[in-house]
Amino acid sequence: MSSVSVTSDIPPALTARLVSSTSHAGILEVQFNGTWGRVCDDNFIYHGAVVACRMLGFSSNRATFFSANQISTAIESTPIILDDVSYNGNEPTLAQCSHEPFFQHNRGHSEDIA
């Protein structure tokens, strides 16, 4: 099975939010073409948390993340929009990071980002 990564000079519009959350913690969701969905934890490292915090309007100096299986809030009916996202931490949004094509993933919701 071959892998395809998508990058673009003109990133699509993505909006981010936290669900099942407090004001600063929760399951990370992004909206693409009107659909809200999850981000898979494959390749998600500190730099990914920095970019996500930036999108959410939070300071990134205390960014941290967990897999949803660590907090038991996976919702199977929610689509997974982003998988295998690669970051350097300087991107303003997750859309500007390299990733699999939208909605294509090889994981389940136990790997959602929280």
Short mmCIF file of N, CA and C in Angstrom, two decimals:
data_model
loop_
_atom_site.label_atom_id
_atom_site.label_comp_id
_atom_site.label_asym_id
_atom_site.label_seq_id
_atom_site.Cartn_x
_atom_site.Cartn_y
_atom_site.Cartn_z
N MET A 1 0.85 -1.17 0.00
CA MET A 1 0.00 0.00 0.00
C MET A 1 0.89 1.24 0.00
N SER A 2 0.70 2.11 -0.96
CA SER A 2 1.52 3.32 -1.02
C SER A 2 0.85 4.44 -0.24
N SER A 3 1.68 5.37 0.18
CA SER A 3 1.20 6.49 0.97
C SER A 3 1.27 7.76 0.13
N VAL A 4 0.30 8.62 0.29
CA VAL A 4 0.25 9.88 -0.42
C VAL A 4 0.17 10.99 0.60
N SER A 5 1.05 11.97 0.49
CA SER A 5 0.97 13.15 1.36
C SER A 5 0.52 14.33 0.53
N VAL A 6 -0.20 15.23 1.14
CA VAL A 6 -0.74 16.38 0.45
C VAL A 6 -0.13 17.64 1.04
N THR A 7 0.44 18.47 0.19
CA THR A 7 0.88 19.80 0.60
C THR A 7 0.40 20.77 -0.47
N SER A 8 0.22 22.01 -0.12
CA SER A 8 -0.27 22.99 -1.06
C SER A 8 0.22 24.36 -0.66
N ASP A 9 0.46 25.21 -1.67
CA ASP A 9 0.82 26.58 -1.38
C ASP A 9 -0.39 27.36 -0.86
N ILE A 10 -1.59 26.91 -1.22
CA ILE A 10 -2.82 27.55 -0.77
C ILE A 10 -3.57 26.54 0.08
N PRO A 11 -3.37 26.58 1.39
CA PRO A 11 -4.03 25.58 2.24
C PRO A 11 -5.53 25.79 2.30
N PRO A 12 -6.29 24.69 2.40
CA PRO A 12 -7.73 24.84 2.56
C PRO A 12 -8.03 25.45 3.93
N ALA A 13 -9.21 26.00 4.04
CA ALA A 13 -9.60 26.59 5.32
C ALA A 13 -9.95 25.49 6.31
N LEU A 14 -9.31 25.52 7.45
CA LEU A 14 -9.63 24.61 8.55
C LEU A 14 -9.92 25.46 9.77
N THR A 15 -10.96 25.09 10.49
CA THR A 15 -11.29 25.70 11.76
C THR A 15 -11.07 24.63 12.82
N ALA A 16 -10.61 25.02 13.99
CA ALA A 16 -10.37 24.04 15.07
C ALA A 16 -11.25 24.35 16.27
N ARG A 17 -11.57 23.30 17.02
CA ARG A 17 -12.31 23.46 18.28
C ARG A 17 -11.95 22.29 19.20
N LEU A 18 -12.29 22.46 20.46
CA LEU A 18 -12.16 21.39 21.45
C LEU A 18 -13.56 20.94 21.84
N VAL A 19 -13.81 19.63 21.84
CA VAL A 19 -15.11 19.11 22.25
C VAL A 19 -14.93 18.24 23.48
N SER A 20 -16.03 18.00 24.19
CA SER A 20 -15.97 17.26 25.46
C SER A 20 -14.90 17.88 26.34
N SER A 21 -14.98 19.20 26.48
CA SER A 21 -13.82 19.91 27.01
C SER A 21 -14.12 20.85 28.16
N THR A 22 -13.02 21.27 28.74
CA THR A 22 -13.01 22.43 29.62
C THR A 22 -12.60 23.58 28.72
N SER A 23 -12.28 24.72 29.27
CA SER A 23 -11.93 25.85 28.41
C SER A 23 -10.60 25.68 27.69
N HIS A 24 -9.72 24.81 28.20
CA HIS A 24 -8.41 24.66 27.58
C HIS A 24 -8.01 23.21 27.30
N ALA A 25 -8.95 22.28 27.38
CA ALA A 25 -8.62 20.87 27.14
C ALA A 25 -9.82 20.16 26.54
N GLY A 26 -9.57 19.19 25.67
CA GLY A 26 -10.65 18.41 25.08
C GLY A 26 -10.18 17.67 23.85
N ILE A 27 -11.10 17.03 23.15
CA ILE A 27 -10.79 16.33 21.91
C ILE A 27 -10.64 17.38 20.81
N LEU A 28 -9.54 17.32 20.07
CA LEU A 28 -9.30 18.26 18.98
C LEU A 28 -10.11 17.86 17.76
N GLU A 29 -10.92 18.78 17.25
CA GLU A 29 -11.63 18.58 16.00
C GLU A 29 -11.30 19.73 15.06
N VAL A 30 -11.31 19.41 13.76
CA VAL A 30 -11.14 20.42 12.73
C VAL A 30 -12.34 20.35 11.80
N GLN A 31 -12.67 21.49 11.21
CA GLN A 31 -13.77 21.53 10.25
C GLN A 31 -13.19 21.74 8.86
N PHE A 32 -13.59 20.86 7.94
CA PHE A 32 -13.16 20.94 6.54
C PHE A 32 -14.40 20.81 5.67
N ASN A 33 -14.62 21.78 4.78
CA ASN A 33 -15.79 21.78 3.89
C ASN A 33 -17.09 21.55 4.65
N GLY A 34 -17.24 22.18 5.81
CA GLY A 34 -18.47 22.12 6.57
C GLY A 34 -18.64 20.90 7.47
N THR A 35 -17.68 19.98 7.46
CA THR A 35 -17.76 18.78 8.28
C THR A 35 -16.73 18.83 9.39
N TRP A 36 -17.17 18.58 10.62
CA TRP A 36 -16.26 18.50 11.76
C TRP A 36 -15.76 17.07 11.90
N GLY A 37 -14.49 16.92 12.22
CA GLY A 37 -13.92 15.59 12.43
C GLY A 37 -12.66 15.64 13.26
N ARG A 38 -12.12 14.48 13.52
CA ARG A 38 -10.99 14.32 14.44
C ARG A 38 -9.65 14.33 13.72
N VAL A 39 -8.60 14.46 14.51
CA VAL A 39 -7.22 14.41 14.04
C VAL A 39 -6.58 13.19 14.69
N CYS A 40 -5.96 12.35 13.87
CA CYS A 40 -5.31 11.13 14.37
C CYS A 40 -3.96 11.47 15.00
N ASP A 41 -3.57 10.69 16.00
CA ASP A 41 -2.32 10.97 16.70
C ASP A 41 -1.06 10.46 15.99
N ASP A 42 -1.20 9.80 14.83
CA ASP A 42 0.00 9.36 14.10
C ASP A 42 0.88 10.57 13.79
N ASN A 43 2.12 10.51 14.17
CA ASN A 43 3.10 11.59 13.96
C ASN A 43 2.81 12.84 14.77
N PHE A 44 1.76 12.86 15.57
CA PHE A 44 1.42 14.05 16.34
C PHE A 44 2.37 14.15 17.52
N ILE A 45 3.20 15.16 17.50
CA ILE A 45 4.20 15.39 18.53
C ILE A 45 3.98 16.78 19.12
N TYR A 46 4.88 17.20 19.96
CA TYR A 46 4.77 18.51 20.59
C TYR A 46 4.50 19.61 19.55
N HIS A 47 5.19 19.55 18.40
CA HIS A 47 5.00 20.60 17.38
C HIS A 47 3.55 20.64 16.89
N GLY A 48 2.91 19.49 16.80
CA GLY A 48 1.50 19.46 16.42
C GLY A 48 0.63 20.14 17.45
N ALA A 49 0.93 19.92 18.71
CA ALA A 49 0.19 20.58 19.79
C ALA A 49 0.38 22.09 19.73
N VAL A 50 1.59 22.53 19.39
CA VAL A 50 1.87 23.96 19.26
C VAL A 50 1.00 24.56 18.16
N VAL A 51 0.94 23.90 17.00
CA VAL A 51 0.14 24.40 15.88
C VAL A 51 -1.35 24.41 16.25
N ALA A 52 -1.83 23.34 16.87
CA ALA A 52 -3.24 23.27 17.27
C ALA A 52 -3.57 24.38 18.27
N CYS A 53 -2.71 24.60 19.24
CA CYS A 53 -2.94 25.68 20.22
C CYS A 53 -2.99 27.03 19.52
N ARG A 54 -2.11 27.23 18.56
CA ARG A 54 -2.10 28.48 17.80
C ARG A 54 -3.45 28.67 17.08
N MET A 55 -3.96 27.60 16.45
CA MET A 55 -5.25 27.69 15.75
C MET A 55 -6.39 28.02 16.71
N LEU A 56 -6.30 27.52 17.93
CA LEU A 56 -7.36 27.72 18.92
C LEU A 56 -7.23 29.05 19.66
N GLY A 57 -6.17 29.79 19.38
CA GLY A 57 -5.97 31.09 20.03
C GLY A 57 -5.33 31.01 21.40
N PHE A 58 -4.72 29.85 21.71
CA PHE A 58 -4.05 29.67 22.99
C PHE A 58 -2.55 29.91 22.87
N SER A 59 -1.92 30.21 23.98
CA SER A 59 -0.47 30.28 24.03
C SER A 59 0.07 28.88 23.79
N SER A 60 1.14 28.79 23.03
CA SER A 60 1.69 27.47 22.72
C SER A 60 2.83 27.07 23.65
N ASN A 61 3.19 27.94 24.60
CA ASN A 61 4.34 27.62 25.46
C ASN A 61 4.02 26.54 26.48
N ARG A 62 2.75 26.16 26.64
CA ARG A 62 2.38 25.08 27.57
C ARG A 62 1.60 23.99 26.84
N ALA A 63 1.80 23.88 25.53
CA ALA A 63 1.06 22.91 24.71
C ALA A 63 1.38 21.48 25.14
N THR A 64 0.34 20.67 25.19
CA THR A 64 0.49 19.24 25.49
C THR A 64 -0.66 18.51 24.82
N PHE A 65 -0.54 17.19 24.69
CA PHE A 65 -1.60 16.43 24.04
C PHE A 65 -1.61 15.00 24.57
N PHE A 66 -2.71 14.31 24.33
CA PHE A 66 -2.90 12.91 24.69
C PHE A 66 -3.65 12.23 23.55
N SER A 67 -3.62 10.91 23.52
CA SER A 67 -4.49 10.15 22.64
C SER A 67 -5.82 9.97 23.36
N ALA A 68 -6.90 9.94 22.60
CA ALA A 68 -8.23 9.82 23.20
C ALA A 68 -8.36 8.55 24.03
N ASN A 69 -7.63 7.50 23.68
CA ASN A 69 -7.75 6.26 24.47
C ASN A 69 -7.26 6.47 25.90
N GLN A 70 -6.53 7.55 26.14
CA GLN A 70 -6.08 7.85 27.50
C GLN A 70 -7.17 8.53 28.32
N ILE A 71 -8.20 9.05 27.64
CA ILE A 71 -9.28 9.72 28.37
C ILE A 71 -10.65 9.14 28.07
N SER A 72 -10.73 8.12 27.24
CA SER A 72 -11.96 7.36 26.98
C SER A 72 -13.13 8.21 26.51
N THR A 73 -12.93 9.02 25.47
CA THR A 73 -14.05 9.81 24.94
C THR A 73 -14.20 9.66 23.44
N ALA A 74 -13.71 8.61 22.85
CA ALA A 74 -13.82 8.42 21.41
C ALA A 74 -15.28 8.27 21.00
N ILE A 75 -15.67 8.94 19.92
CA ILE A 75 -17.01 8.83 19.37
C ILE A 75 -16.86 8.28 17.95
N GLU A 76 -17.26 7.04 17.76
CA GLU A 76 -17.02 6.34 16.49
C GLU A 76 -17.71 6.97 15.30
N SER A 77 -18.82 7.69 15.49
CA SER A 77 -19.55 8.25 14.35
C SER A 77 -18.92 9.52 13.79
N THR A 78 -17.97 10.10 14.48
CA THR A 78 -17.30 11.31 14.02
C THR A 78 -16.21 10.93 13.03
N PRO A 79 -16.16 11.56 11.84
CA PRO A 79 -15.12 11.20 10.88
C PRO A 79 -13.72 11.61 11.35
N ILE A 80 -12.73 10.93 10.83
CA ILE A 80 -11.34 11.33 11.04
C ILE A 80 -10.93 12.11 9.80
N ILE A 81 -10.60 13.38 9.98
CA ILE A 81 -10.29 14.25 8.84
C ILE A 81 -8.80 14.27 8.54
N LEU A 82 -7.95 14.30 9.56
CA LEU A 82 -6.51 14.40 9.34
C LEU A 82 -5.78 13.21 9.94
N ASP A 83 -4.83 12.66 9.18
CA ASP A 83 -4.00 11.55 9.64
C ASP A 83 -2.59 11.75 9.10
N ASP A 84 -1.64 11.20 9.80
CA ASP A 84 -0.22 11.26 9.41
C ASP A 84 0.23 12.69 9.12
N VAL A 85 -0.09 13.58 10.04
CA VAL A 85 0.27 15.00 9.89
C VAL A 85 1.71 15.19 10.35
N SER A 86 2.50 15.90 9.53
CA SER A 86 3.90 16.19 9.87
C SER A 86 4.06 17.70 10.05
N TYR A 87 4.81 18.09 11.07
CA TYR A 87 4.91 19.49 11.46
C TYR A 87 6.36 19.89 11.69
N ASN A 88 6.61 21.21 11.60
CA ASN A 88 7.87 21.73 12.13
C ASN A 88 7.58 22.66 13.30
N GLY A 89 6.29 22.98 13.51
CA GLY A 89 5.88 23.83 14.62
C GLY A 89 5.72 25.28 14.27
N ASN A 90 6.16 25.68 13.08
CA ASN A 90 6.05 27.07 12.67
C ASN A 90 4.80 27.34 11.83
N GLU A 91 4.07 26.30 11.46
CA GLU A 91 2.89 26.48 10.62
C GLU A 91 1.80 27.22 11.40
N PRO A 92 1.09 28.14 10.74
CA PRO A 92 0.01 28.84 11.43
C PRO A 92 -1.22 27.96 11.65
N THR A 93 -1.45 26.96 10.79
CA THR A 93 -2.59 26.06 10.93
C THR A 93 -2.19 24.64 10.55
N LEU A 94 -3.00 23.68 10.96
CA LEU A 94 -2.75 22.29 10.60
C LEU A 94 -2.88 22.06 9.10
N ALA A 95 -3.66 22.91 8.41
CA ALA A 95 -3.82 22.78 6.96
C ALA A 95 -2.51 22.99 6.23
N GLN A 96 -1.58 23.71 6.83
CA GLN A 96 -0.31 23.99 6.18
C GLN A 96 0.75 22.95 6.51
N CYS A 97 0.38 21.91 7.20
CA CYS A 97 1.27 20.79 7.49
C CYS A 97 1.05 19.71 6.44
N SER A 98 2.05 18.89 6.22
CA SER A 98 1.91 17.75 5.32
C SER A 98 1.00 16.72 5.99
N HIS A 99 0.11 16.09 5.23
CA HIS A 99 -0.83 15.11 5.79
C HIS A 99 -1.39 14.24 4.69
N GLU A 100 -2.03 13.17 5.09
CA GLU A 100 -2.75 12.31 4.14
C GLU A 100 -3.90 13.13 3.55
N PRO A 101 -4.45 12.71 2.39
CA PRO A 101 -5.63 13.42 1.87
C PRO A 101 -6.74 13.45 2.93
N PHE A 102 -7.50 14.53 2.94
CA PHE A 102 -8.57 14.68 3.92
C PHE A 102 -9.50 13.47 3.92
N PHE A 103 -9.88 13.03 5.10
CA PHE A 103 -10.78 11.90 5.36
C PHE A 103 -10.16 10.54 5.06
N GLN A 104 -8.89 10.47 4.65
CA GLN A 104 -8.24 9.18 4.43
C GLN A 104 -7.35 8.89 5.63
N HIS A 105 -7.59 7.74 6.26
CA HIS A 105 -6.85 7.39 7.46
C HIS A 105 -6.75 5.88 7.57
N ASN A 106 -5.88 5.44 8.43
CA ASN A 106 -5.68 4.01 8.64
C ASN A 106 -5.77 3.66 10.13
N ARG A 107 -6.51 4.43 10.89
CA ARG A 107 -6.61 4.23 12.33
C ARG A 107 -8.05 4.38 12.81
N GLY A 108 -8.26 4.04 14.06
CA GLY A 108 -9.57 4.20 14.68
C GLY A 108 -9.57 5.37 15.64
N HIS A 109 -10.70 5.59 16.27
CA HIS A 109 -10.84 6.74 17.16
C HIS A 109 -10.06 6.62 18.47
N SER A 110 -9.50 5.47 18.75
CA SER A 110 -8.67 5.37 19.95
C SER A 110 -7.42 6.23 19.80
N GLU A 111 -7.14 6.69 18.58
CA GLU A 111 -5.97 7.52 18.34
C GLU A 111 -6.32 8.98 18.07
N ASP A 112 -7.54 9.40 18.42
CA ASP A 112 -7.90 10.81 18.30
C ASP A 112 -7.01 11.63 19.23
N ILE A 113 -6.75 12.86 18.85
CA ILE A 113 -5.94 13.77 19.67
C ILE A 113 -6.82 14.47 20.70
N ALA A 114 -6.33 14.54 21.91
CA ALA A 114 -7.01 15.27 22.98
C ALA A 114 -6.02 16.20 23.63
#
